Each structure stands twice: as structure tokens, then as C-alpha cells.
Short mmCIF file of N, CA and C in Angstrom, two decimals:
data_model
loop_
_atom_site.label_atom_id
_atom_site.label_comp_id
_atom_site.label_asym_id
_atom_site.label_seq_id
_atom_site.Cartn_x
_atom_site.Cartn_y
_atom_site.Cartn_z
N MET A 185 104.93 158.27 80.06
CA MET A 185 105.80 157.71 81.05
C MET A 185 106.76 156.73 80.51
N ALA A 186 107.94 156.76 80.73
CA ALA A 186 108.88 155.86 80.18
C ALA A 186 109.13 154.65 81.18
N GLN A 187 109.27 153.47 80.60
CA GLN A 187 109.53 152.40 81.46
C GLN A 187 111.02 152.23 81.73
N LYS A 188 111.30 151.71 82.83
CA LYS A 188 112.79 151.41 83.19
C LYS A 188 113.13 150.19 82.34
N GLU A 189 114.30 150.23 81.89
CA GLU A 189 114.88 149.09 81.24
C GLU A 189 115.76 148.20 82.29
N GLY A 190 115.69 147.07 82.20
CA GLY A 190 116.57 146.27 83.08
C GLY A 190 115.70 145.11 83.81
N ILE A 191 116.41 144.43 84.59
CA ILE A 191 115.65 143.35 85.33
C ILE A 191 115.24 143.76 86.65
N ASN A 192 114.03 143.42 87.10
CA ASN A 192 113.55 143.68 88.38
C ASN A 192 114.05 142.65 89.30
N THR A 193 115.21 142.83 89.96
CA THR A 193 115.93 142.00 90.76
C THR A 193 115.15 141.41 91.88
N PRO A 194 114.45 142.19 92.71
CA PRO A 194 113.69 141.58 93.86
C PRO A 194 112.59 140.55 93.25
N VAL A 195 111.93 140.80 92.18
CA VAL A 195 110.97 139.91 91.70
C VAL A 195 111.63 138.69 91.30
N VAL A 196 112.69 138.68 90.66
CA VAL A 196 113.45 137.52 90.21
C VAL A 196 113.90 136.69 91.33
N VAL A 197 114.48 137.35 92.29
CA VAL A 197 115.04 136.63 93.52
C VAL A 197 113.82 135.92 94.30
N THR A 198 112.73 136.66 94.34
CA THR A 198 111.54 136.07 95.02
C THR A 198 110.97 134.80 94.28
N LEU A 199 110.84 135.04 92.96
CA LEU A 199 110.42 133.83 92.17
C LEU A 199 111.36 132.70 92.36
N ALA A 200 112.65 132.97 92.25
CA ALA A 200 113.59 131.89 92.36
C ALA A 200 113.44 131.17 93.74
N ALA A 201 113.33 131.91 94.83
CA ALA A 201 113.16 131.30 96.16
C ALA A 201 111.89 130.49 96.23
N ILE A 202 110.81 131.07 95.72
CA ILE A 202 109.55 130.20 95.84
C ILE A 202 109.65 129.00 94.85
N SER A 203 110.30 129.01 93.77
CA SER A 203 110.47 127.94 92.82
C SER A 203 111.42 126.91 93.54
N ALA A 204 112.41 127.28 94.25
CA ALA A 204 113.37 126.29 94.93
C ALA A 204 112.64 125.64 96.01
N ALA A 205 111.82 126.39 96.84
CA ALA A 205 111.03 125.87 97.92
C ALA A 205 110.05 124.83 97.39
N PHE A 206 109.31 125.17 96.26
CA PHE A 206 108.33 124.27 95.70
C PHE A 206 108.98 123.00 95.15
N LEU A 207 110.16 123.22 94.57
CA LEU A 207 110.97 122.01 94.09
C LEU A 207 111.39 121.05 95.27
N ILE A 208 111.87 121.59 96.28
CA ILE A 208 112.24 120.78 97.46
C ILE A 208 111.04 120.12 98.04
N VAL A 209 109.99 120.77 98.20
CA VAL A 209 108.67 120.13 98.76
C VAL A 209 108.35 119.02 97.86
N THR A 210 108.33 119.26 96.58
CA THR A 210 107.88 118.17 95.55
C THR A 210 108.79 117.01 95.58
N ILE A 211 110.19 117.19 95.68
CA ILE A 211 111.10 116.13 95.79
C ILE A 211 110.86 115.31 97.02
N PHE A 212 110.69 115.91 98.24
CA PHE A 212 110.44 115.13 99.45
C PHE A 212 109.00 114.46 99.39
N SER A 213 108.04 115.04 98.79
CA SER A 213 106.77 114.40 98.72
C SER A 213 106.85 113.16 97.89
N VAL A 214 107.44 113.31 96.72
CA VAL A 214 107.61 112.19 95.73
C VAL A 214 108.43 111.02 96.45
N GLU A 215 109.43 111.35 97.10
CA GLU A 215 110.22 110.34 97.77
C GLU A 215 109.47 109.66 98.90
N ALA A 216 108.72 110.39 99.62
CA ALA A 216 107.87 109.77 100.76
C ALA A 216 106.77 108.86 100.18
N TRP A 217 106.13 109.37 99.03
CA TRP A 217 105.18 108.49 98.32
C TRP A 217 105.80 107.24 97.87
N PHE A 218 106.95 107.35 97.24
CA PHE A 218 107.67 106.14 96.69
C PHE A 218 107.93 105.19 97.81
N ASN A 219 108.43 105.67 98.90
CA ASN A 219 108.83 104.74 100.03
C ASN A 219 107.50 104.06 100.65
N TYR A 220 106.43 104.73 100.72
CA TYR A 220 105.20 104.23 101.12
C TYR A 220 104.73 103.15 100.27
N GLU A 221 104.82 103.34 98.89
CA GLU A 221 104.43 102.29 97.92
C GLU A 221 105.36 101.09 98.04
N VAL A 222 106.64 101.28 98.26
CA VAL A 222 107.55 100.12 98.35
C VAL A 222 107.22 99.40 99.65
N GLN A 223 106.92 100.00 100.71
CA GLN A 223 106.56 99.32 102.02
C GLN A 223 105.29 98.43 101.72
N THR A 224 104.32 99.17 101.08
CA THR A 224 103.05 98.44 100.91
C THR A 224 103.25 97.16 100.01
N GLU A 225 104.03 97.26 98.99
CA GLU A 225 104.33 96.23 98.06
C GLU A 225 105.03 95.08 98.82
N ARG A 226 105.99 95.46 99.57
CA ARG A 226 106.75 94.33 100.45
C ARG A 226 105.76 93.72 101.36
N GLU A 227 104.86 94.40 102.08
CA GLU A 227 103.92 93.75 102.95
C GLU A 227 103.01 92.78 102.26
N SER A 228 102.50 93.26 101.11
CA SER A 228 101.65 92.38 100.28
C SER A 228 102.40 91.14 99.74
N MET A 229 103.65 91.29 99.34
CA MET A 229 104.38 90.17 98.98
C MET A 229 104.75 89.17 100.15
N TRP A 230 105.03 89.70 101.36
CA TRP A 230 105.22 88.76 102.44
C TRP A 230 103.92 88.05 102.80
N ALA A 231 102.83 88.79 102.67
CA ALA A 231 101.50 88.15 103.04
C ALA A 231 101.13 87.07 101.98
N SER A 232 101.48 87.22 100.77
CA SER A 232 101.20 86.30 99.78
C SER A 232 102.07 85.02 99.79
N LEU A 233 103.26 85.30 100.30
CA LEU A 233 104.29 84.24 100.35
C LEU A 233 104.19 83.28 101.59
N GLY A 234 103.42 83.74 102.56
CA GLY A 234 103.46 83.13 103.88
C GLY A 234 102.83 81.66 103.83
N ASP A 235 103.54 80.75 104.48
CA ASP A 235 102.96 79.50 104.76
C ASP A 235 102.02 79.43 105.94
N PRO A 236 100.74 79.01 105.74
CA PRO A 236 99.97 79.06 106.89
C PRO A 236 100.32 78.34 108.08
N THR A 237 100.91 77.18 107.83
CA THR A 237 101.39 76.34 109.07
C THR A 237 102.47 77.04 109.77
N ALA A 238 103.48 77.64 109.11
CA ALA A 238 104.54 78.34 109.71
C ALA A 238 104.03 79.52 110.45
N ILE A 239 103.15 80.35 109.76
CA ILE A 239 102.52 81.51 110.55
C ILE A 239 101.86 81.06 111.84
N ASP A 240 101.02 79.96 111.70
CA ASP A 240 100.32 79.52 112.90
C ASP A 240 101.33 79.13 113.99
N THR A 241 102.28 78.42 113.60
CA THR A 241 103.39 78.03 114.60
C THR A 241 104.05 79.20 115.25
N ARG A 242 104.41 80.13 114.38
CA ARG A 242 105.01 81.33 114.88
C ARG A 242 104.18 82.14 115.95
N ILE A 243 102.81 82.25 115.56
CA ILE A 243 101.92 82.86 116.44
C ILE A 243 101.80 82.10 117.79
N ARG A 244 101.73 80.79 117.67
CA ARG A 244 101.66 80.02 118.90
C ARG A 244 102.92 80.13 119.88
N GLN A 245 104.02 80.23 119.04
CA GLN A 245 105.34 80.30 119.77
C GLN A 245 105.52 81.73 120.48
N GLU A 246 104.91 82.73 119.85
CA GLU A 246 104.90 84.03 120.42
C GLU A 246 104.02 84.18 121.58
N ARG A 247 102.88 83.36 121.72
CA ARG A 247 102.07 83.43 122.77
C ARG A 247 102.50 82.60 124.04
N GLU A 248 103.31 81.45 123.68
CA GLU A 248 103.68 80.62 124.76
C GLU A 248 105.22 80.48 124.86
N ILE A 249 105.73 80.21 126.03
CA ILE A 249 107.14 79.77 126.21
C ILE A 249 107.16 78.62 127.06
N LYS A 250 108.21 77.80 126.91
CA LYS A 250 108.39 76.59 127.83
C LYS A 250 109.43 76.87 128.80
N THR A 251 109.20 76.44 129.94
CA THR A 251 110.22 76.46 130.96
C THR A 251 111.13 75.25 130.84
N GLN A 252 112.13 75.00 131.68
CA GLN A 252 113.05 73.87 131.55
C GLN A 252 112.33 72.70 131.94
N ASN A 253 111.20 72.81 132.66
CA ASN A 253 110.38 71.64 133.11
C ASN A 253 109.41 71.26 132.15
N GLU A 254 109.45 71.93 130.93
CA GLU A 254 108.51 71.69 129.87
C GLU A 254 107.04 72.10 130.24
N LYS A 255 106.94 72.90 131.21
CA LYS A 255 105.66 73.53 131.60
C LYS A 255 105.42 74.74 130.71
N VAL A 256 104.32 74.73 129.97
CA VAL A 256 104.00 75.70 128.97
C VAL A 256 103.28 77.02 129.86
N ILE A 257 103.80 78.14 129.69
CA ILE A 257 103.25 79.24 130.30
C ILE A 257 102.98 80.39 129.19
N SER A 258 102.06 81.25 129.54
CA SER A 258 101.86 82.31 128.54
C SER A 258 102.89 83.45 128.75
N ILE A 259 103.09 84.23 127.69
CA ILE A 259 104.07 85.38 127.72
C ILE A 259 103.73 86.27 128.91
N GLU A 260 102.38 86.51 128.97
CA GLU A 260 101.97 87.51 130.07
C GLU A 260 102.39 87.07 131.44
N ASN A 261 102.12 85.71 131.61
CA ASN A 261 102.52 85.07 132.94
C ASN A 261 104.05 85.10 133.19
N ALA A 262 104.69 84.92 132.08
CA ALA A 262 106.28 84.91 132.22
C ALA A 262 106.71 86.38 132.54
N MET A 263 106.14 87.32 131.93
CA MET A 263 106.55 88.67 132.15
C MET A 263 106.16 89.08 133.58
N ARG A 264 104.98 88.64 134.05
CA ARG A 264 104.54 88.91 135.51
C ARG A 264 105.52 88.27 136.49
N GLN A 265 105.93 87.01 136.13
CA GLN A 265 106.87 86.38 137.11
C GLN A 265 108.25 87.01 137.16
N LEU A 266 108.65 87.53 135.97
CA LEU A 266 109.94 88.28 135.83
C LEU A 266 109.95 89.51 136.63
N VAL A 267 108.88 90.25 136.53
CA VAL A 267 108.69 91.57 137.32
C VAL A 267 108.64 91.24 138.82
N GLN A 268 107.99 90.15 139.23
CA GLN A 268 107.93 89.77 140.62
C GLN A 268 109.19 89.39 141.19
N SER A 269 110.06 88.71 140.44
CA SER A 269 111.31 88.39 140.82
C SER A 269 112.47 89.52 140.76
N GLY A 270 112.01 90.81 140.41
CA GLY A 270 112.92 91.83 140.34
C GLY A 270 113.86 91.80 139.07
N GLY A 271 113.36 91.17 138.01
CA GLY A 271 114.18 91.07 136.80
C GLY A 271 115.09 89.89 136.67
N LYS A 272 115.12 88.92 137.72
CA LYS A 272 115.91 87.80 137.64
C LYS A 272 115.15 86.70 137.10
N VAL A 273 115.68 85.88 136.22
CA VAL A 273 115.11 84.74 135.69
C VAL A 273 115.18 83.67 136.77
N PRO A 274 114.27 82.63 136.69
CA PRO A 274 114.15 81.54 137.77
C PRO A 274 115.46 80.88 138.05
N TRP A 275 116.25 80.58 137.15
CA TRP A 275 117.56 79.84 137.40
C TRP A 275 118.52 80.78 138.24
N GLN A 276 118.40 82.10 138.18
CA GLN A 276 119.17 83.02 139.00
C GLN A 276 118.61 83.13 140.44
N THR A 277 117.30 82.84 140.58
CA THR A 277 116.79 83.04 141.85
C THR A 277 116.75 81.76 142.64
N LYS A 278 117.09 80.65 141.99
CA LYS A 278 117.02 79.29 142.53
C LYS A 278 115.68 78.88 143.06
N GLN A 279 114.69 79.41 142.41
CA GLN A 279 113.33 79.06 142.65
C GLN A 279 112.79 77.99 141.72
N PRO A 280 111.78 77.19 142.13
CA PRO A 280 111.26 76.31 141.18
C PRO A 280 110.52 77.09 140.07
N TYR A 281 110.31 76.49 138.97
CA TYR A 281 109.59 77.13 137.84
C TYR A 281 108.10 76.95 138.06
#
């Protein structure tokens, strides 16, 4: 039995398509891994550079706000008051703080 001479075009096209798909998946995977590592490194750098006093102050500021009368209220209480007033801040409703 004699063999055909020439290129088996369907096999070549199939192998090229599979190789291209594998290459694209590999590129996206490496890029995602690189971005994950960059984000992890940034987070660790920020954590190591943080000033404990500044961090504690920031946390306290996020938990509390002051009204104009210097009365300290929690963020949750402030949000509740804002919802009860229909989204208007106290100086718009002319109500006492």
C-alpha cells in the first residue's frame, strides 16, 4: 500500500487551533497570577508601613462622626437618622442634632 505524499491539512489546522487556544489560556493565566502577586505584595507593603497611631485614629474616625454641636454619634446611628429624615441632613430639615 502506498502512502500519500503531502501535508494532512485537517490535522495541521486542528493542531494549530489547539496550540493557539492553549497559548491564549496560558497568557491569561500568567497575567492573572502576576496581578495577584502584585496585589499581595502591595498589601503586605502597606501593612508593614502603617503607623499604629494613625491606623487607630483612622479606625476611630470611621466608627464615629461629630455633629456641629460636637456630639459624637456612631456611623450606624447617623445612617439611621439619615434614613428616618428621608435622606435629608439635619441642617436641611432644621431639626436639632
